[in-house]
Structure formats: structure tokens, C-alpha cells
The first five atom37 places (N, CA, C, CB, O) and aatype in JSON, in Angstrom:
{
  "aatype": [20, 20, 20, 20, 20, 20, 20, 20, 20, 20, 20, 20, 20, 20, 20, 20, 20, 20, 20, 20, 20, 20, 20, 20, 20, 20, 20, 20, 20, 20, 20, 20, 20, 20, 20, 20, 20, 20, 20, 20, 20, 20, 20, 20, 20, 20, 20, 20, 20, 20, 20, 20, 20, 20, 20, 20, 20, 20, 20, 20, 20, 20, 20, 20, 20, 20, 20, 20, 20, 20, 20, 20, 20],
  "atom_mask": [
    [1, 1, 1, 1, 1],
    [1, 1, 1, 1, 1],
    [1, 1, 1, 1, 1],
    [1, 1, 1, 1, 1],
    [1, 1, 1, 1, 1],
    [1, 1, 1, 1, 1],
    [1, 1, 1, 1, 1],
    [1, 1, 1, 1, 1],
    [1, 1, 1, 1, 1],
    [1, 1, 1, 1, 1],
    [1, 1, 1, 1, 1],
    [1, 1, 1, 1, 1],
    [1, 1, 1, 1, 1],
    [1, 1, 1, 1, 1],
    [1, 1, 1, 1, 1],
    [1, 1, 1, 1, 1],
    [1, 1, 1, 1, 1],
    [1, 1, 1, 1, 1],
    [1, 1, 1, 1, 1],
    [1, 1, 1, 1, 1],
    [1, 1, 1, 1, 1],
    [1, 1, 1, 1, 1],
    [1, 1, 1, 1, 1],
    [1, 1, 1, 1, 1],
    [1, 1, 1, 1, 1],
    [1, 1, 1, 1, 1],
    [1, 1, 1, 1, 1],
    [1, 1, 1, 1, 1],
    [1, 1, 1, 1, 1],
    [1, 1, 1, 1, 1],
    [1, 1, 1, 1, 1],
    [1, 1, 1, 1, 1],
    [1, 1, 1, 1, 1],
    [1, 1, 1, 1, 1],
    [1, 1, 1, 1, 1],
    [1, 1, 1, 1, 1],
    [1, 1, 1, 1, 1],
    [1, 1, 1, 1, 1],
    [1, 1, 1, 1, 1],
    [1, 1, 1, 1, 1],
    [1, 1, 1, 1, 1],
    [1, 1, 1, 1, 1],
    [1, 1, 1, 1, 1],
    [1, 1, 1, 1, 1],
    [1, 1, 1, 1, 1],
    [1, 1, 1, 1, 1],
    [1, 1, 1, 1, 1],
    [1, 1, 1, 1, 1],
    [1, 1, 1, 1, 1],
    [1, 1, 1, 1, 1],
    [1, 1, 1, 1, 1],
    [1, 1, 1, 1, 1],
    [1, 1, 1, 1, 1],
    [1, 1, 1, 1, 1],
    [1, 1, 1, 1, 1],
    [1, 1, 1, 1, 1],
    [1, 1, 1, 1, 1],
    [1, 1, 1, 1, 1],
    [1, 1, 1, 1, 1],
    [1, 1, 1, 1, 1],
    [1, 1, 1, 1, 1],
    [1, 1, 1, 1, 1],
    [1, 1, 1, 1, 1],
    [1, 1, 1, 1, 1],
    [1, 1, 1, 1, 1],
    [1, 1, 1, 1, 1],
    [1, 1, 1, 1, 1],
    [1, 1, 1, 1, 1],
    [1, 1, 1, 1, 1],
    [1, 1, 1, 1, 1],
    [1, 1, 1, 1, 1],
    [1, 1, 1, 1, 1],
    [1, 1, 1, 1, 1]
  ],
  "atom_positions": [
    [[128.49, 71.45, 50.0], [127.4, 72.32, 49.62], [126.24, 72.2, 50.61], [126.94, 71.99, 48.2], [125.88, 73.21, 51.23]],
    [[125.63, 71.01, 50.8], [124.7, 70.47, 51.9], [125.16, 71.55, 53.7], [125.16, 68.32, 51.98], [124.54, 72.33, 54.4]],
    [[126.49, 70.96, 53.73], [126.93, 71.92, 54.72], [126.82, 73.18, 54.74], [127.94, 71.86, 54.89], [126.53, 73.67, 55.83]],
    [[126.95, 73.83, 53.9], [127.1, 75.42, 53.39], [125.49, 75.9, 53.82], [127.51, 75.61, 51.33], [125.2, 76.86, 54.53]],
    [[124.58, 74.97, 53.17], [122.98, 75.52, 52.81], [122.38, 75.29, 54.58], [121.89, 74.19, 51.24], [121.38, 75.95, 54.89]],
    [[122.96, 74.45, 55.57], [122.6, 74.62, 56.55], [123.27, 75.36, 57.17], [122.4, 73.81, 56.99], [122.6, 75.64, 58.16]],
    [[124.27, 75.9, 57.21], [125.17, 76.77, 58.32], [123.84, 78.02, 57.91], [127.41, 77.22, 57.84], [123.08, 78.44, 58.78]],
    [[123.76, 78.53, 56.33], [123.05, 79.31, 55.74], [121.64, 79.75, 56.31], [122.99, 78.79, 54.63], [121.2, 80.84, 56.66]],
    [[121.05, 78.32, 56.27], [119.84, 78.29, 56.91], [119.36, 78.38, 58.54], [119.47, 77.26, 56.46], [118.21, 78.56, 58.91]],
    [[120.59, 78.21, 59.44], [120.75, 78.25, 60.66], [120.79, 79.82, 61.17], [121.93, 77.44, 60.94], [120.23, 80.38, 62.11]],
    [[121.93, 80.42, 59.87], [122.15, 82.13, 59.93], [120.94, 82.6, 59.93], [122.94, 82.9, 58.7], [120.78, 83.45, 60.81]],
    [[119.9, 82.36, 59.23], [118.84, 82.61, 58.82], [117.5, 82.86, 59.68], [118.78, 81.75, 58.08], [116.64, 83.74, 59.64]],
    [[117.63, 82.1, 60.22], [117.17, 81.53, 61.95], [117.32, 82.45, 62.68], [118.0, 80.38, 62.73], [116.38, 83.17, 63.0]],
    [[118.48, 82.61, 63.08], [119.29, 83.34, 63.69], [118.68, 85.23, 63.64], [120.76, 82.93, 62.93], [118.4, 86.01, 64.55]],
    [[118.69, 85.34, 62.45], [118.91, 86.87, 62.04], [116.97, 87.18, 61.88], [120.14, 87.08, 60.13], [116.51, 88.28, 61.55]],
    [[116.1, 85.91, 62.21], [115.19, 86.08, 62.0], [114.46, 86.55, 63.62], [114.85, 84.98, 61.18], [113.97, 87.57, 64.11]],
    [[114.73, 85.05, 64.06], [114.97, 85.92, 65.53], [115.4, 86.99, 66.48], [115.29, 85.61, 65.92], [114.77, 87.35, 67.48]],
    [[116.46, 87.41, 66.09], [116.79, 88.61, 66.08], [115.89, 89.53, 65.75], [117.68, 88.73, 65.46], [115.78, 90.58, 66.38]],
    [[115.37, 89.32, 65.01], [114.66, 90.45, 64.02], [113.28, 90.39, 64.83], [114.51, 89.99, 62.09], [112.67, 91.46, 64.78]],
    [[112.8, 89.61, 65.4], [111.62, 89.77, 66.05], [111.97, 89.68, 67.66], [110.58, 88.67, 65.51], [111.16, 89.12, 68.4]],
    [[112.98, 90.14, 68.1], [113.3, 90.22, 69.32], [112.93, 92.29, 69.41], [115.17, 89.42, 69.55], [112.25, 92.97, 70.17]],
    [[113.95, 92.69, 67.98], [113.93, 93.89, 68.06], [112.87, 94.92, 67.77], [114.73, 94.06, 67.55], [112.83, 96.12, 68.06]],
    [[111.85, 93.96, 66.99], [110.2, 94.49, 66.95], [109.77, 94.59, 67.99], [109.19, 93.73, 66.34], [109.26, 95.65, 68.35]],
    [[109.86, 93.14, 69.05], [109.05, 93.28, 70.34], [110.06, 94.36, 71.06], [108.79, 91.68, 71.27], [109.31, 94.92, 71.85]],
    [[110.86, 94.73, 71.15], [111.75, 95.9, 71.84], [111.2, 97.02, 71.1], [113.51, 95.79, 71.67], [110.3, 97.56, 71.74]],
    [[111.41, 97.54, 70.0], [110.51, 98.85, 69.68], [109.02, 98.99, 69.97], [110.56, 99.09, 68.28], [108.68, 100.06, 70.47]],
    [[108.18, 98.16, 69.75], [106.89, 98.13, 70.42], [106.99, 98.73, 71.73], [106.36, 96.75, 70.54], [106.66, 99.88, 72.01]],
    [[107.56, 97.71, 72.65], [107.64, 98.34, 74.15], [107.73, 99.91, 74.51], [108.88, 97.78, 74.78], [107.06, 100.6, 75.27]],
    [[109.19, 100.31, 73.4], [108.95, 101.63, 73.47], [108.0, 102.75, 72.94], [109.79, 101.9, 73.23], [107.67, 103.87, 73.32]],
    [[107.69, 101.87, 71.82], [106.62, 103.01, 71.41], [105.51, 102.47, 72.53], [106.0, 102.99, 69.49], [104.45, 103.06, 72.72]],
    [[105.74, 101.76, 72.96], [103.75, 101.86, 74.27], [104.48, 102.84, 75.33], [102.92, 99.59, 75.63], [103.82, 103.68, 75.95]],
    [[105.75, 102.73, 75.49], [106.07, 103.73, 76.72], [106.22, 104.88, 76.29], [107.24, 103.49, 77.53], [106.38, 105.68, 77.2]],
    [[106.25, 105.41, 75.08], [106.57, 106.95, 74.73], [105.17, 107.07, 74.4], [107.79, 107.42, 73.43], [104.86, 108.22, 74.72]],
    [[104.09, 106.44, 73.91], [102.61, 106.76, 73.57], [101.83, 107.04, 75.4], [101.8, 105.05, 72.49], [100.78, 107.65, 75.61]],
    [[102.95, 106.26, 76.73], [102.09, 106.59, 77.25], [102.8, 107.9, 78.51], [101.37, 105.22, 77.66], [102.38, 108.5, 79.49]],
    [[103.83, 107.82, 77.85], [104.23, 109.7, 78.46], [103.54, 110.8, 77.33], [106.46, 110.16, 78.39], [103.36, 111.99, 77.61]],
    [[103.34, 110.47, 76.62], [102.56, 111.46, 75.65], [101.34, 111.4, 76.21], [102.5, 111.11, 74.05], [100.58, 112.26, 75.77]],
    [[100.95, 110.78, 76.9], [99.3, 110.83, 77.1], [99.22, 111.43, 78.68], [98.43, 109.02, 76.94], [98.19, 111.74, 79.28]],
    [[100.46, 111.49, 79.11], [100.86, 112.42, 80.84], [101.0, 113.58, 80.07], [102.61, 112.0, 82.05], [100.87, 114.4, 80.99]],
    [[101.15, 114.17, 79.21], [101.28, 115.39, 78.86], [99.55, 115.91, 78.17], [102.68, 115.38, 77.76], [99.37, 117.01, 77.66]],
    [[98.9, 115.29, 78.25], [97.85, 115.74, 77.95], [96.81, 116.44, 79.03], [97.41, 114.77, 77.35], [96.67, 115.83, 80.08]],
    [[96.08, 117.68, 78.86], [95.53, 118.16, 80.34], [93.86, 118.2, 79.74], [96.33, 120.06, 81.04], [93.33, 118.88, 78.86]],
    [[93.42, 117.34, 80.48], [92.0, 117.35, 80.25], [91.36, 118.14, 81.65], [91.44, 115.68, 80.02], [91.89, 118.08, 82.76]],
    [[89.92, 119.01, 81.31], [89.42, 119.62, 82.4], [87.94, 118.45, 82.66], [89.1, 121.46, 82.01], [87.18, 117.85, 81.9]],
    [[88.11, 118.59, 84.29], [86.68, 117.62, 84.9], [85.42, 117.98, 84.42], [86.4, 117.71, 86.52], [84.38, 117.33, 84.45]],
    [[85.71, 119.43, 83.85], [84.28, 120.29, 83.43], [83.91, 120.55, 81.98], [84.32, 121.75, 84.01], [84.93, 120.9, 81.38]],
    [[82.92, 120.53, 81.25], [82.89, 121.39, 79.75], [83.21, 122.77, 79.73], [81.5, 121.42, 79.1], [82.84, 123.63, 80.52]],
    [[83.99, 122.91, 78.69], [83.81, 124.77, 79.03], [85.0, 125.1, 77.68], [84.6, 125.54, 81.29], [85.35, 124.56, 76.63]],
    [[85.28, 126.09, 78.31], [86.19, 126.9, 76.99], [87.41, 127.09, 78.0], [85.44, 128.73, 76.18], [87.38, 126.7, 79.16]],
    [[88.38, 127.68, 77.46], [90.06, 128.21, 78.37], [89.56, 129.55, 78.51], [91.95, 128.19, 77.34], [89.03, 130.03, 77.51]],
    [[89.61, 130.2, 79.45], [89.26, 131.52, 79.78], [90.69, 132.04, 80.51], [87.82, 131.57, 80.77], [90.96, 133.2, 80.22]],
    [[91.48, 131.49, 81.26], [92.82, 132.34, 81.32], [93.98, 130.83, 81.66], [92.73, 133.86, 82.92], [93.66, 129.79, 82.25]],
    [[94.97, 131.09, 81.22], [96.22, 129.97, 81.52], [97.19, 130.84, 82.44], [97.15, 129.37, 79.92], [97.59, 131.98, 82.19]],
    [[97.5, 130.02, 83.62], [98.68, 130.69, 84.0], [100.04, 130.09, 83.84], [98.54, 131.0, 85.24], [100.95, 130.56, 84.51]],
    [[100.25, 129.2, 83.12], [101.34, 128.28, 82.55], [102.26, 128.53, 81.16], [100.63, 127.03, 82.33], [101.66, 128.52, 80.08]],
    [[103.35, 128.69, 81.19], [103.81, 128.82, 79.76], [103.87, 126.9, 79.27], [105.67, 129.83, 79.73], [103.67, 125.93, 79.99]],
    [[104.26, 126.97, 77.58], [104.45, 125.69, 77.3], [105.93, 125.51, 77.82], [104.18, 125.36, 75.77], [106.72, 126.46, 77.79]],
    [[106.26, 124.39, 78.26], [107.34, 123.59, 78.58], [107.75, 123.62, 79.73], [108.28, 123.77, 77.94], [108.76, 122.99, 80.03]],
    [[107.02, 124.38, 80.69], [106.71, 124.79, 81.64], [106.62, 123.35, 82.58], [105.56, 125.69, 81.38], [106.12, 122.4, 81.98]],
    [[107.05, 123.09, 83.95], [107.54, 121.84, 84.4], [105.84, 122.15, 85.98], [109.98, 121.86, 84.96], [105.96, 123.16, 86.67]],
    [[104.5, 121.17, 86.26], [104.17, 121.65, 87.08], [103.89, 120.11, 88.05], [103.13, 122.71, 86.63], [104.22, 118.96, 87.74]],
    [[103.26, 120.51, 89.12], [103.53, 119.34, 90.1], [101.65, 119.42, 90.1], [104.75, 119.7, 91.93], [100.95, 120.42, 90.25]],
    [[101.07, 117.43, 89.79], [100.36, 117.45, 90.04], [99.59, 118.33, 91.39], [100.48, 116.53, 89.81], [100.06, 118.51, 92.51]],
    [[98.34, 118.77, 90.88], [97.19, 119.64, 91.11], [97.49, 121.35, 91.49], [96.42, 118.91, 92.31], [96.75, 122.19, 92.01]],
    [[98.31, 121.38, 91.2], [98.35, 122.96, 90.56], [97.96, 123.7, 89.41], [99.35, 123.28, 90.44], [97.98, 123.31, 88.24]],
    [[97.6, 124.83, 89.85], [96.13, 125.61, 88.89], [97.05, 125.7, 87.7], [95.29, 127.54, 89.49], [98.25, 125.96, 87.7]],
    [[96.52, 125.54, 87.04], [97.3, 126.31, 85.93], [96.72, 126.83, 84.71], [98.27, 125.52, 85.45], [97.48, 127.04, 83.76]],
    [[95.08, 127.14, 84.56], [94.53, 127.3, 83.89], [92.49, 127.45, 84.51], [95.2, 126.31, 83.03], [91.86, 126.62, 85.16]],
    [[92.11, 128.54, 84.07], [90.2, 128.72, 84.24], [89.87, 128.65, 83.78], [89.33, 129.4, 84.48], [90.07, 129.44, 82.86]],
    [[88.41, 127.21, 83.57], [88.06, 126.82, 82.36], [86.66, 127.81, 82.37], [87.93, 125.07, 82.19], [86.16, 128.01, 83.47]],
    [[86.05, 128.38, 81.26], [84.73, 129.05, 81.95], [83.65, 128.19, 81.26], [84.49, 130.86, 81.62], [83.52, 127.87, 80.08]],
    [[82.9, 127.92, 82.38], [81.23, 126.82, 82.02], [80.31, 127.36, 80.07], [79.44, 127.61, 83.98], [79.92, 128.51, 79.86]],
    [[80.24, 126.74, 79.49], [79.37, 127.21, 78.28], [78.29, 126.69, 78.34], [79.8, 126.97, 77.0], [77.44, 126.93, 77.48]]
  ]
}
């Protein structure tokens, strides 16, 4: 029985570690998918409003190409 409750408690160990191996592995990814989500974000250098887009959504563009006139308010 003594034997049994440590093999038990060793499993235990085991599956616990595990278990916080695979937290720190999802973390990682959620910081790497939180920080391609944040490359998809388009902020303008200026205040203003969208006055014309020349971009559709899903639309693939290469840093510093126009793709939008912000107009001054």
C-alpha cells in the first residue's frame, strides 16, 4: 500500500509538472499572437479623422505604403 501511495504521489508530481510546463507554453503563445495582433493595428502620426482609404480589409501591404488620408480636425 505504502508503495502504491508513492508511485501515486510521484504520478502526481509528474502530471503537475507537466501541467505547468503547458501553461508556460500557452502563455508564450498567447504573448506571440497578442503581439501579431498589435502589427495589425494602424495608428496615424497625426490627429484627425479617415478622410479616404485606399486599402481593402485583408488586404496584404509592405511597410510605408499609403494606404489611407487622415484629414487634420
Amino acid at each position: 500500500a505504502l508503495k502504491s501511495a508513492q508511485i501515486n504521489i510521484e504520478s502526481s508530481r509528474l502530471a503537475v509538472e507537466t501541467a505547468r510546463a503547458n501553461v508556460n507554453s500557452v502563455k508564450i503563445n498567447i504573448k506571440k499572437l497578442e503581439d501579431a495582433l498589435s502589427d495589425t493595428i494602424i495608428r496615424s502620426p497625426i490627429q484627425g479623422v479617415l478622410d479616404e482609404k485606399s486599402i481593402s480589409m485583408g488586404q496584404f501591404v509592405s511597410a510605408g505604403t499609403p494606404i489611407a488620408k487622415v484629414k487634420n480636425i
